[in-house]
Amino acid sequence: ACANPFDLRAVDEPDSGGGYVLPTEPEQMLANLQQAFATKDEILYGRSFADTLAGREDFYFFPDPVNGPFIGVWPLARELSHFALLTREFSTLDLTFTEAQNDFQADSVFVRVAYVINLGNEGQSDFYRGDVLFKMRYDPSYLIIYGWEDFIRESSRGDCTW
């Protein structure tokens, strides 16, 4: 016998959203960024940053002093485009954070943390090691990154930022 096409079906479990957690603490934001790298999820990565279209505050990135003159202005669109390029260019992306130090101020949190990034393809890998200063604020009840500064210490590509 045929099933009635108008019968209600069983409800599907909700999608986990790629492991995204609405970040109310800096550690959750760092975990979201690590998850975005591990899953090569451009949408998850983009959720971490201030929406410059909202008009409150422009996102900014300051590269390490060695690469700064070569990189120039780096708005959010360029940040997201660069991450998308990494997801296509490398088969594995791994981001590890250690030694996080949080400085809470009014509606902002400044997070200085050591990082290691490993980018890999079959037979090839690159790594970047350094420190980053994330500037986060509550918007209104969850954290977003409105700026970050890179302090590269070591790279498999010499003095090159990732």
Short mmCIF file of the C-alpha atoms (twelve columns), coordinates in Angstrom:
data_MODEL
# 
_entry.id   MODEL 
# 
loop_
_atom_site.group_PDB 
_atom_site.id 
_atom_site.type_symbol 
_atom_site.label_atom_id 
_atom_site.label_alt_id 
_atom_site.label_comp_id 
_atom_site.label_asym_id 
_atom_site.label_seq_id 
_atom_site.Cartn_x 
_atom_site.Cartn_y 
_atom_site.Cartn_z 
_atom_site.pdbx_PDB_model_num 
ATOM 1   C CA . ALA A 1   0.000  0.000  0.000  1 
ATOM 2   C CA . CYS A 2   1.141  3.531  -0.724 1 
ATOM 3   C CA . ALA A 3   1.888  5.961  2.075  1 
ATOM 4   C CA . ASN A 4   -0.204 9.098  2.243  1 
ATOM 5   C CA . PRO A 5   1.961  11.948 0.855  1 
ATOM 6   C CA . PHE A 6   0.172  14.375 3.163  1 
ATOM 7   C CA . ASP A 7   1.060  12.537 6.376  1 
ATOM 8   C CA . LEU A 8   3.449  14.283 8.743  1 
ATOM 9   C CA . ARG A 9   6.971  12.940 8.718  1 
ATOM 10  C CA . ALA A 10  9.297  12.516 11.669 1 
ATOM 11  C CA . VAL A 11  11.163 15.672 12.647 1 
ATOM 12  C CA . ASP A 12  14.878 15.769 11.710 1 
ATOM 13  C CA . GLU A 13  17.413 16.558 14.389 1 
ATOM 14  C CA . PRO A 14  18.682 20.160 14.109 1 
ATOM 15  C CA . ASP A 15  21.962 20.737 12.310 1 
ATOM 16  C CA . SER A 16  24.768 21.419 14.756 1 
ATOM 17  C CA . GLY A 17  25.903 24.400 12.665 1 
ATOM 18  C CA . GLY A 18  29.388 22.994 12.165 1 
ATOM 19  C CA . GLY A 19  30.196 23.024 15.865 1 
ATOM 20  C CA . TYR A 20  29.596 26.763 16.258 1 
ATOM 21  C CA . VAL A 21  29.007 27.958 19.804 1 
ATOM 22  C CA . LEU A 22  27.645 31.461 20.349 1 
ATOM 23  C CA . PRO A 23  30.757 32.901 22.008 1 
ATOM 24  C CA . THR A 24  30.107 34.586 25.314 1 
ATOM 25  C CA . GLU A 25  33.638 33.852 26.552 1 
ATOM 26  C CA . PRO A 26  36.989 34.279 24.743 1 
ATOM 27  C CA . GLU A 27  37.704 30.545 24.982 1 
ATOM 28  C CA . GLN A 28  34.548 29.838 22.976 1 
ATOM 29  C CA . MET A 29  35.640 32.276 20.279 1 
ATOM 30  C CA . LEU A 30  39.049 30.605 20.041 1 
ATOM 31  C CA . ALA A 31  37.370 27.182 19.830 1 
ATOM 32  C CA . ASN A 32  35.121 28.446 17.014 1 
ATOM 33  C CA . LEU A 33  38.148 29.666 15.059 1 
ATOM 34  C CA . GLN A 34  39.900 26.321 15.549 1 
ATOM 35  C CA . GLN A 35  36.759 24.516 14.388 1 
ATOM 36  C CA . ALA A 36  36.523 26.744 11.294 1 
ATOM 37  C CA . PHE A 37  40.092 25.814 10.371 1 
ATOM 38  C CA . ALA A 38  39.644 22.098 11.050 1 
ATOM 39  C CA . THR A 39  36.440 21.889 8.992  1 
ATOM 40  C CA . LYS A 40  37.528 24.510 6.421  1 
ATOM 41  C CA . ASP A 41  34.213 26.254 7.113  1 
ATOM 42  C CA . GLU A 42  34.166 29.752 5.627  1 
ATOM 43  C CA . ILE A 43  30.767 30.608 7.121  1 
ATOM 44  C CA . LEU A 44  31.833 29.581 10.616 1 
ATOM 45  C CA . TYR A 45  35.011 31.639 10.205 1 
ATOM 46  C CA . GLY A 46  33.047 34.676 9.041  1 
ATOM 47  C CA . ARG A 47  30.672 34.509 12.018 1 
ATOM 48  C CA . SER A 48  33.582 35.351 14.289 1 
ATOM 49  C CA . PHE A 49  34.108 38.859 12.942 1 
ATOM 50  C CA . ALA A 50  32.373 42.212 13.269 1 
ATOM 51  C CA . ASP A 51  29.861 42.846 10.511 1 
ATOM 52  C CA . THR A 52  31.214 46.016 8.976  1 
ATOM 53  C CA . LEU A 53  27.868 46.520 7.217  1 
ATOM 54  C CA . ALA A 54  26.269 47.084 10.626 1 
ATOM 55  C CA . GLY A 55  28.260 50.302 10.670 1 
ATOM 56  C CA . ARG A 56  29.308 50.260 14.297 1 
ATOM 57  C CA . GLU A 57  32.954 49.588 13.843 1 
ATOM 58  C CA . ASP A 58  35.225 48.684 10.971 1 
ATOM 59  C CA . PHE A 59  37.169 45.476 11.201 1 
ATOM 60  C CA . TYR A 60  40.913 45.908 10.982 1 
ATOM 61  C CA . PHE A 61  43.958 43.675 10.799 1 
ATOM 62  C CA . PHE A 62  47.515 44.741 11.549 1 
ATOM 63  C CA . PRO A 63  50.073 42.297 10.124 1 
ATOM 64  C CA . ASP A 64  53.436 41.736 11.729 1 
ATOM 65  C CA . PRO A 65  55.838 44.669 11.189 1 
ATOM 66  C CA . VAL A 66  57.925 42.781 8.607  1 
ATOM 67  C CA . ASN A 67  54.972 42.157 6.281  1 
ATOM 68  C CA . GLY A 68  52.913 45.256 7.079  1 
ATOM 69  C CA . PRO A 69  54.258 47.463 4.285  1 
ATOM 70  C CA . PHE A 70  53.543 44.747 1.701  1 
ATOM 71  C CA . ILE A 71  50.013 43.933 2.853  1 
ATOM 72  C CA . GLY A 72  48.532 47.404 3.212  1 
ATOM 73  C CA . VAL A 73  44.888 47.910 4.185  1 
ATOM 74  C CA . TRP A 74  43.180 44.640 5.127  1 
ATOM 75  C CA . PRO A 75  39.395 45.005 5.544  1 
ATOM 76  C CA . LEU A 76  37.023 42.197 6.513  1 
ATOM 77  C CA . ALA A 77  36.234 41.277 2.906  1 
ATOM 78  C CA . ARG A 78  39.923 40.651 2.279  1 
ATOM 79  C CA . GLU A 79  40.235 38.600 5.479  1 
ATOM 80  C CA . LEU A 80  37.335 36.357 4.463  1 
ATOM 81  C CA . SER A 81  38.615 36.071 0.904  1 
ATOM 82  C CA . HIS A 82  42.051 35.034 2.179  1 
ATOM 83  C CA . PHE A 83  40.555 32.328 4.398  1 
ATOM 84  C CA . ALA A 84  38.507 31.040 1.448  1 
ATOM 85  C CA . LEU A 85  41.715 30.844 -0.591 1 
ATOM 86  C CA . LEU A 86  43.410 28.820 2.168  1 
ATOM 87  C CA . THR A 87  40.490 26.358 2.237  1 
ATOM 88  C CA . ARG A 88  40.887 25.753 -1.504 1 
ATOM 89  C CA . GLU A 89  44.676 25.768 -1.601 1 
ATOM 90  C CA . PHE A 90  45.351 23.328 1.271  1 
ATOM 91  C CA . SER A 91  43.802 19.960 2.063  1 
ATOM 92  C CA . THR A 92  44.282 20.399 5.818  1 
ATOM 93  C CA . LEU A 93  44.168 23.492 7.999  1 
ATOM 94  C CA . ASP A 94  45.094 23.177 11.649 1 
ATOM 95  C CA . LEU A 95  45.081 26.026 14.164 1 
ATOM 96  C CA . THR A 96  46.234 25.600 17.751 1 
ATOM 97  C CA . PHE A 97  46.083 28.250 20.472 1 
ATOM 98  C CA . THR A 98  48.033 28.183 23.745 1 
ATOM 99  C CA . GLU A 99  48.812 30.539 26.602 1 
ATOM 100 C CA . ALA A 100 45.736 32.761 26.290 1 
ATOM 101 C CA . GLN A 101 45.715 35.918 28.418 1 
ATOM 102 C CA . ASN A 102 42.438 37.834 28.648 1 
ATOM 103 C CA . ASP A 103 42.152 41.519 29.515 1 
ATOM 104 C CA . PHE A 104 38.493 42.494 30.104 1 
ATOM 105 C CA . GLN A 105 37.665 46.198 29.640 1 
ATOM 106 C CA . ALA A 106 34.121 47.631 29.646 1 
ATOM 107 C CA . ASP A 107 32.428 45.970 26.629 1 
ATOM 108 C CA . SER A 108 35.670 44.597 25.140 1 
ATOM 109 C CA . VAL A 109 38.131 41.780 25.719 1 
ATOM 110 C CA . PHE A 110 41.709 41.844 24.479 1 
ATOM 111 C CA . VAL A 111 43.022 38.319 24.069 1 
ATOM 112 C CA . ARG A 112 46.734 37.722 23.559 1 
ATOM 113 C CA . VAL A 113 47.391 34.139 22.598 1 
ATOM 114 C CA . ALA A 114 50.167 32.069 21.031 1 
ATOM 115 C CA . TYR A 115 49.242 30.236 17.838 1 
ATOM 116 C CA . VAL A 116 50.559 27.538 15.526 1 
ATOM 117 C CA . ILE A 117 49.025 27.122 12.086 1 
ATOM 118 C CA . ASN A 118 49.779 24.076 9.974  1 
ATOM 119 C CA . LEU A 119 48.651 24.100 6.345  1 
ATOM 120 C CA . GLY A 120 49.072 20.851 4.470  1 
ATOM 121 C CA . ASN A 121 48.792 19.141 1.142  1 
ATOM 122 C CA . GLU A 122 50.053 15.760 0.085  1 
ATOM 123 C CA . GLY A 123 53.819 15.949 0.338  1 
ATOM 124 C CA . GLN A 124 53.851 19.640 1.315  1 
ATOM 125 C CA . SER A 125 53.182 21.532 4.501  1 
ATOM 126 C CA . ASP A 126 53.694 25.025 5.806  1 
ATOM 127 C CA . PHE A 127 53.626 26.233 9.382  1 
ATOM 128 C CA . TYR A 128 53.352 29.611 11.053 1 
ATOM 129 C CA . ARG A 129 54.049 30.274 14.717 1 
ATOM 130 C CA . GLY A 130 53.485 33.498 16.564 1 
ATOM 131 C CA . ASP A 131 51.266 35.529 18.833 1 
ATOM 132 C CA . VAL A 132 48.055 37.308 18.068 1 
ATOM 133 C CA . LEU A 133 46.176 40.039 19.865 1 
ATOM 134 C CA . PHE A 134 42.454 39.634 19.230 1 
ATOM 135 C CA . LYS A 135 40.275 42.624 20.000 1 
ATOM 136 C CA . MET A 136 36.762 41.412 20.784 1 
ATOM 137 C CA . ARG A 137 33.645 43.158 21.957 1 
ATOM 138 C CA . TYR A 138 30.187 42.116 23.056 1 
ATOM 139 C CA . ASP A 139 27.541 42.699 20.385 1 
ATOM 140 C CA . PRO A 140 25.324 42.890 22.460 1 
ATOM 141 C CA . SER A 141 25.616 39.648 24.439 1 
ATOM 142 C CA . TYR A 142 28.101 37.592 22.418 1 
ATOM 143 C CA . LEU A 143 31.671 38.264 21.338 1 
ATOM 144 C CA . ILE A 144 32.830 39.316 17.883 1 
ATOM 145 C CA . ILE A 145 36.339 40.103 16.686 1 
ATOM 146 C CA . TYR A 146 36.655 43.688 15.502 1 
ATOM 147 C CA . GLY A 147 40.415 43.679 15.116 1 
ATOM 148 C CA . TRP A 148 43.555 41.653 15.437 1 
ATOM 149 C CA . GLU A 149 47.283 42.099 15.318 1 
ATOM 150 C CA . ASP A 150 49.738 39.428 14.207 1 
ATOM 151 C CA . PHE A 151 53.194 38.994 15.739 1 
ATOM 152 C CA . ILE A 152 54.825 36.213 13.726 1 
ATOM 153 C CA . ARG A 153 57.780 34.444 15.341 1 
ATOM 154 C CA . GLU A 154 58.598 31.682 12.886 1 
ATOM 155 C CA . SER A 155 57.425 30.364 9.538  1 
ATOM 156 C CA . SER A 156 58.405 27.629 7.115  1 
ATOM 157 C CA . ARG A 157 58.315 30.395 4.491  1 
ATOM 158 C CA . GLY A 158 60.747 32.727 6.254  1 
ATOM 159 C CA . ASP A 159 59.375 36.074 7.417  1 
ATOM 160 C CA . CYS A 160 56.003 35.512 5.802  1 
ATOM 161 C CA . THR A 161 52.658 35.970 7.495  1 
ATOM 162 C CA . TRP A 162 50.075 33.293 6.857  1 
# 
